[in-house]
PDB file of C-alpha atoms in Angstrom:
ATOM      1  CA  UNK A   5     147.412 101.219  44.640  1.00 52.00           C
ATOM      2  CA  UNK A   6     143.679 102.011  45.261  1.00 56.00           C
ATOM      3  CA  UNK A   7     142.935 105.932  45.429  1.00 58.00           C
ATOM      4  CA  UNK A   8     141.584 106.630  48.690  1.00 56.00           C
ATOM      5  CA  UNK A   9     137.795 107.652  48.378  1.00 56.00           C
ATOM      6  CA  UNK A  10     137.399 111.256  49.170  1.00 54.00           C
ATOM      7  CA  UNK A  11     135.294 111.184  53.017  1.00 55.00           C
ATOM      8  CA  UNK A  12     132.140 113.079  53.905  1.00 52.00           C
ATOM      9  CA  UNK A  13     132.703 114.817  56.572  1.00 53.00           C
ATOM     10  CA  UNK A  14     129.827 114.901  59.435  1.00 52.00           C
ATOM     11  CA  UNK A  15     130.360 118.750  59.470  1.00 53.00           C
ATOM     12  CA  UNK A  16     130.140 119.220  55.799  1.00 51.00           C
ATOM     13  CA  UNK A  17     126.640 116.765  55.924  1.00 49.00           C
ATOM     14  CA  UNK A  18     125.357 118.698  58.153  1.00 51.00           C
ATOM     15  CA  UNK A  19     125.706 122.388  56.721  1.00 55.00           C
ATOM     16  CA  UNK A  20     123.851 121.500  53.506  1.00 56.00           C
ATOM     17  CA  UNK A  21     120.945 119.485  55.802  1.00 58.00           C
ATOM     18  CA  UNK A  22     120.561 122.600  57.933  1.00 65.00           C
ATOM     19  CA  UNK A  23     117.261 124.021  57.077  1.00 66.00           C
ATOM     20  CA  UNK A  24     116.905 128.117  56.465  1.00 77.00           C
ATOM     21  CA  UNK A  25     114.679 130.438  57.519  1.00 83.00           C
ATOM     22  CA  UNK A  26     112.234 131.682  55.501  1.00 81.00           C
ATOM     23  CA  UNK A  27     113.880 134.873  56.130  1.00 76.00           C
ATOM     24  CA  UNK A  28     116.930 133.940  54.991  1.00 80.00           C
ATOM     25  CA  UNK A  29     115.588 132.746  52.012  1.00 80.00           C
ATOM     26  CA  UNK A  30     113.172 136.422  51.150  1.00 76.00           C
ATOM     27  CA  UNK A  31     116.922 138.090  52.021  1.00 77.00           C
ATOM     28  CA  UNK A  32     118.655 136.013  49.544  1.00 82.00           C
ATOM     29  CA  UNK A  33     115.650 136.107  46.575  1.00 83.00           C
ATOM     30  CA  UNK A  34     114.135 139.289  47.123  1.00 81.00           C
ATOM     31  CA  UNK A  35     115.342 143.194  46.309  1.00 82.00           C
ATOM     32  CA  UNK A  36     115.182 145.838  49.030  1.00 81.00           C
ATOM     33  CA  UNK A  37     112.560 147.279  47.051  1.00 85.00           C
ATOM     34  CA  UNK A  38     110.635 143.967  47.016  1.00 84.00           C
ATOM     35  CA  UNK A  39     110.886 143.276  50.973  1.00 81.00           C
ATOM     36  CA  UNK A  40     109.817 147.097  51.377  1.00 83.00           C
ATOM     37  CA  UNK A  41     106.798 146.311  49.353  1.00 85.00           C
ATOM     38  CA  UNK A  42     105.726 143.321  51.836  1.00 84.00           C
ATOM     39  CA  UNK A  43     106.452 145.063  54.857  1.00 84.00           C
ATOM     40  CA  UNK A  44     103.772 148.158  53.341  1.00 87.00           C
ATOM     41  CA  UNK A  45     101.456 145.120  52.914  1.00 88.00           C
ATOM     42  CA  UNK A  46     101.760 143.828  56.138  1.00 87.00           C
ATOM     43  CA  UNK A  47     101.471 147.411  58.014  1.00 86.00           C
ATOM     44  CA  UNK A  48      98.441 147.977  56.027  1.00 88.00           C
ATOM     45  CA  UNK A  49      96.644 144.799  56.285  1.00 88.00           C
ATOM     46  CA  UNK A  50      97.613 145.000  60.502  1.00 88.00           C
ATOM     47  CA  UNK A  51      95.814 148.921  59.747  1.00 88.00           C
ATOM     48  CA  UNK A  52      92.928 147.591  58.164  1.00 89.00           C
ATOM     49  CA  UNK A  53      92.433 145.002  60.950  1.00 90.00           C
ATOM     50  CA  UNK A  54      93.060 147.449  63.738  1.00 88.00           C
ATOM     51  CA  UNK A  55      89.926 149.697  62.108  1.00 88.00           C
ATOM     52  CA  UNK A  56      87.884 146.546  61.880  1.00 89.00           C
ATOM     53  CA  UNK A  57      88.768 145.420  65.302  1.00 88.00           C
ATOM     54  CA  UNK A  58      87.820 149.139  66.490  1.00 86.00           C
ATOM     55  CA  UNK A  59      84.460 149.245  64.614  1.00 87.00           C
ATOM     56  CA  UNK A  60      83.315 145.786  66.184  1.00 87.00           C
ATOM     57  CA  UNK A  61      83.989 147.233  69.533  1.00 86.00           C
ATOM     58  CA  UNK A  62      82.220 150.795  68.958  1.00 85.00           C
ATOM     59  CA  UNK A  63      79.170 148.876  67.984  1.00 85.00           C
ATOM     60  CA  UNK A  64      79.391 146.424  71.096  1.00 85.00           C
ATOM     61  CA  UNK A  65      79.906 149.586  73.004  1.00 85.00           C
ATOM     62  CA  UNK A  66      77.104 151.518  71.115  1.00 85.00           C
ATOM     63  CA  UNK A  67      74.894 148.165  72.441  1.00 86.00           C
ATOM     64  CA  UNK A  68      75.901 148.274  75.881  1.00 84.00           C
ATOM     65  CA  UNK A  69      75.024 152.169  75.983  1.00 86.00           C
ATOM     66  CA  UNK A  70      71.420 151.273  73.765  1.00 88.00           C
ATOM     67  CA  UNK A  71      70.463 149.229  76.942  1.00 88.00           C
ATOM     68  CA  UNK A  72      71.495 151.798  79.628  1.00 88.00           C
ATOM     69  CA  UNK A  73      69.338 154.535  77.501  1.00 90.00           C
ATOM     70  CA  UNK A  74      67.056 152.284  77.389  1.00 91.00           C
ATOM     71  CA  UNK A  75      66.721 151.538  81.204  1.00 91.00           C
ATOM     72  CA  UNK A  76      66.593 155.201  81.295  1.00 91.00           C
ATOM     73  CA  UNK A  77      63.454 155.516  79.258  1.00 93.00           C
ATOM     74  CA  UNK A  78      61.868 152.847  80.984  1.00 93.00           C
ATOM     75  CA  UNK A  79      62.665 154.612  84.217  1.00 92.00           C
ATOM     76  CA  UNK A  80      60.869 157.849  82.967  1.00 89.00           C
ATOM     77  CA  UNK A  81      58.110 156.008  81.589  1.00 91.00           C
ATOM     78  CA  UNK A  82      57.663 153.728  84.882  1.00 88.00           C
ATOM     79  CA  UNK A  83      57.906 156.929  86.656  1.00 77.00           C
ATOM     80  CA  UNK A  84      55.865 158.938  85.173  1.00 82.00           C
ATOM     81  CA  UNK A  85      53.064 156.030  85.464  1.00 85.00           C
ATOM     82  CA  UNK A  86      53.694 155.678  89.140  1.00 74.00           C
ATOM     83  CA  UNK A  87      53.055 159.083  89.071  1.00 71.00           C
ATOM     84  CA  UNK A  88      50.111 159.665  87.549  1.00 86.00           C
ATOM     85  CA  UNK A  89      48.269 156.208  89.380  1.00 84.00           C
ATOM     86  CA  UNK A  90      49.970 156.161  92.689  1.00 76.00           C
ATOM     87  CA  UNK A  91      50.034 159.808  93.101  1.00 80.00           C
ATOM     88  CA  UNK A  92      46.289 160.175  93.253  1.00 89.00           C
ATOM     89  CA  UNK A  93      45.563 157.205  94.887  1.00 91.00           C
ATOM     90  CA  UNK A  94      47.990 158.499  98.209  1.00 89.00           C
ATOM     91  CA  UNK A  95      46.919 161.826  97.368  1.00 90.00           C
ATOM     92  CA  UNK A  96      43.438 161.184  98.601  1.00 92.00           C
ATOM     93  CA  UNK A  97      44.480 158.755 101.489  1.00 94.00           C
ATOM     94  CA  UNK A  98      46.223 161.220 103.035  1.00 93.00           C
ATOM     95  CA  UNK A  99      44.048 164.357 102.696  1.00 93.00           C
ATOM     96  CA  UNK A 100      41.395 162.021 104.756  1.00 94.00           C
ATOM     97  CA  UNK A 101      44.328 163.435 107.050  1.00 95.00           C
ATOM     98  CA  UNK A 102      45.406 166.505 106.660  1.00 94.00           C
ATOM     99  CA  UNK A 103      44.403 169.180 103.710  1.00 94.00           C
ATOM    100  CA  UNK A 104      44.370 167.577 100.151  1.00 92.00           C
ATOM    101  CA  UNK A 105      47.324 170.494  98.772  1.00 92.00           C
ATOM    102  CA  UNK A 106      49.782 169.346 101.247  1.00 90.00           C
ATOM    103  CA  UNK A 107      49.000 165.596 100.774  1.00 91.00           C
ATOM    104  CA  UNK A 108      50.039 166.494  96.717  1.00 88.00           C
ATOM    105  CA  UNK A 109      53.296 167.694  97.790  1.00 89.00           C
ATOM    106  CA  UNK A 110      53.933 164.821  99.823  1.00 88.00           C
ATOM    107  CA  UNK A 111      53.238 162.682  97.043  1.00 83.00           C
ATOM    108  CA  UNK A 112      54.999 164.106  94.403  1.00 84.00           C
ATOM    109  CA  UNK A 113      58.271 164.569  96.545  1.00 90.00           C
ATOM    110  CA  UNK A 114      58.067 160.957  97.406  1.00 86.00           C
ATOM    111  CA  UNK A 115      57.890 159.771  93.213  1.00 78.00           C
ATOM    112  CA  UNK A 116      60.610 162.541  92.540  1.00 87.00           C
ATOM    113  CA  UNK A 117      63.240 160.331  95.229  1.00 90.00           C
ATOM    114  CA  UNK A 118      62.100 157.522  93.245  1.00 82.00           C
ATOM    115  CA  UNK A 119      62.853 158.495  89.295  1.00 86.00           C
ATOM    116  CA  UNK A 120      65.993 159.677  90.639  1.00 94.00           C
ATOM    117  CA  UNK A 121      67.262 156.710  92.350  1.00 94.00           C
ATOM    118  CA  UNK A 122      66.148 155.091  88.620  1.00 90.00           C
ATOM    119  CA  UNK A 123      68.103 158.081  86.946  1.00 94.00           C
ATOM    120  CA  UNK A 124      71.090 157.436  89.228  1.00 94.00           C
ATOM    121  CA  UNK A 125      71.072 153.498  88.413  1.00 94.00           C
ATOM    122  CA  UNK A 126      70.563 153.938  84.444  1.00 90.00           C
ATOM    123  CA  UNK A 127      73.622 156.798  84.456  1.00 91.00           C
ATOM    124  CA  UNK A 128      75.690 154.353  86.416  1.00 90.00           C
ATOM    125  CA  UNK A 129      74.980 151.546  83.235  1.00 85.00           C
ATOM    126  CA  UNK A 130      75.874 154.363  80.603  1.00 85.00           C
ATOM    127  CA  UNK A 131      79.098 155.047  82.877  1.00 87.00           C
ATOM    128  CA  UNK A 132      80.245 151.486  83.103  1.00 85.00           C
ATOM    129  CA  UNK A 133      81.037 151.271  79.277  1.00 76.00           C
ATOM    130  CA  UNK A 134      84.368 150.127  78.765  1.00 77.00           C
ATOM    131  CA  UNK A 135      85.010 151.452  74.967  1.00 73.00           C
ATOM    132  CA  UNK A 136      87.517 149.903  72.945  1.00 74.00           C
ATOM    133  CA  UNK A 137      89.918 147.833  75.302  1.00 74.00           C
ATOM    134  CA  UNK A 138      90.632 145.179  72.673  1.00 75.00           C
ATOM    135  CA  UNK A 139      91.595 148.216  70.098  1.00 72.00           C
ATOM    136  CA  UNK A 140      94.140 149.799  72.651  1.00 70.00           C
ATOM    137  CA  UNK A 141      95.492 146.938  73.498  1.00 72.00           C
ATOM    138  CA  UNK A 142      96.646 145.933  70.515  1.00 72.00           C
ATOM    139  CA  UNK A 143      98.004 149.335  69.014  1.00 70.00           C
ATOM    140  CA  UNK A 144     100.106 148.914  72.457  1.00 68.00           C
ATOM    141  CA  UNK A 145     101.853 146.017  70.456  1.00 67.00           C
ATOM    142  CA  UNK A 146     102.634 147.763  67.150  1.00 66.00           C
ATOM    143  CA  UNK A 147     106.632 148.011  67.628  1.00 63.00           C
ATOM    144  CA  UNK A 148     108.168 150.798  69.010  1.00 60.00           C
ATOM    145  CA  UNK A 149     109.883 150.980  65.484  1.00 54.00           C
ATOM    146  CA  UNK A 150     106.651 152.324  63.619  1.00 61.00           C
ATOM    147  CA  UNK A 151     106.306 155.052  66.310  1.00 58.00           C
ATOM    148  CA  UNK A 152     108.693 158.081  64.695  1.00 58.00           C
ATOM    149  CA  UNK A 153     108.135 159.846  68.094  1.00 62.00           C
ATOM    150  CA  UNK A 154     110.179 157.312  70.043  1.00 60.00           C
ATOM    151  CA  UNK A 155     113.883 156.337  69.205  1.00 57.00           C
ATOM    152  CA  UNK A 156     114.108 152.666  68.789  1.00 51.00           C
ATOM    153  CA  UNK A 157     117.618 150.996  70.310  1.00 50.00           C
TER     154      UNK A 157
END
């Protein structure tokens, strides 16, 4: 008689062709002190990018509010020179009107409405700045886990 050849089963081929999980794998090489070490790592390299993220949106924002001062400055500078030139030139049109003192008041109360229409429109760039959104969006993210203030199910 011919021994019978021992059979492969289809469940047994399959268990050993089953591919693990890279997890799996850390939890059956690695110590508890060794996975604790790589999750420090990771938290501190996802710190460090958090700060960089946060300082590349400070200086965008720091931008955005360079050009609103800047529209301010131009506003007090255009102002002032629409002032000085426009001021005396309606100044004397009008006192061929009335006296030449109340024609100055005139004048300058008309150039005061317009620097602070300017003011008004460079304070509404300086107030449109939207800070860090990228930056508080993503520490939203970090797992409730890393948050000792908040009990984790």
């Amino acid at each position: 008689m011919t021994e019978p050849t021992p059979r492969v089963t289809h469940h047994a081929a399959s268990r050993a062709e089953v591919p693990r999980s890279e997890a799996e794998v850390r939890a059956r090489t690695e110590s508890l002190g060794e996975m604790f070490a790589s999750f420090s790592r990771n938290l501190s390299d996802l710190m460090r990018q958090e700060v960089q993220l946060a300082k590349a949106e400070a200086a965008q924002s720091a931008r955005q509010g360079g050009r609103g001062a800047g529209m301010l400055a131009g506003a007090a500078v255009g102002g002032f020179l629409a002032l000085l030139f426009l001021s005396l030139a309606l100044m004397w049109a009008l006192g061929a009107v009335m006296h030449l003192g109340f024609a100055a008041v005139i004048v300058a109360l008309i150039w005061a409405a317009v620097a602070a229409a300017l003011a008004m429109s460079g304070k509404k760039q300086l107030e449109n700045m939207k800070g860090l959104p990228q930056t508080q969006d993503t520490i939203g993210d970090i797992p409730p886990t890393l948050n000792p203030n908040k009990e984790t199910p």
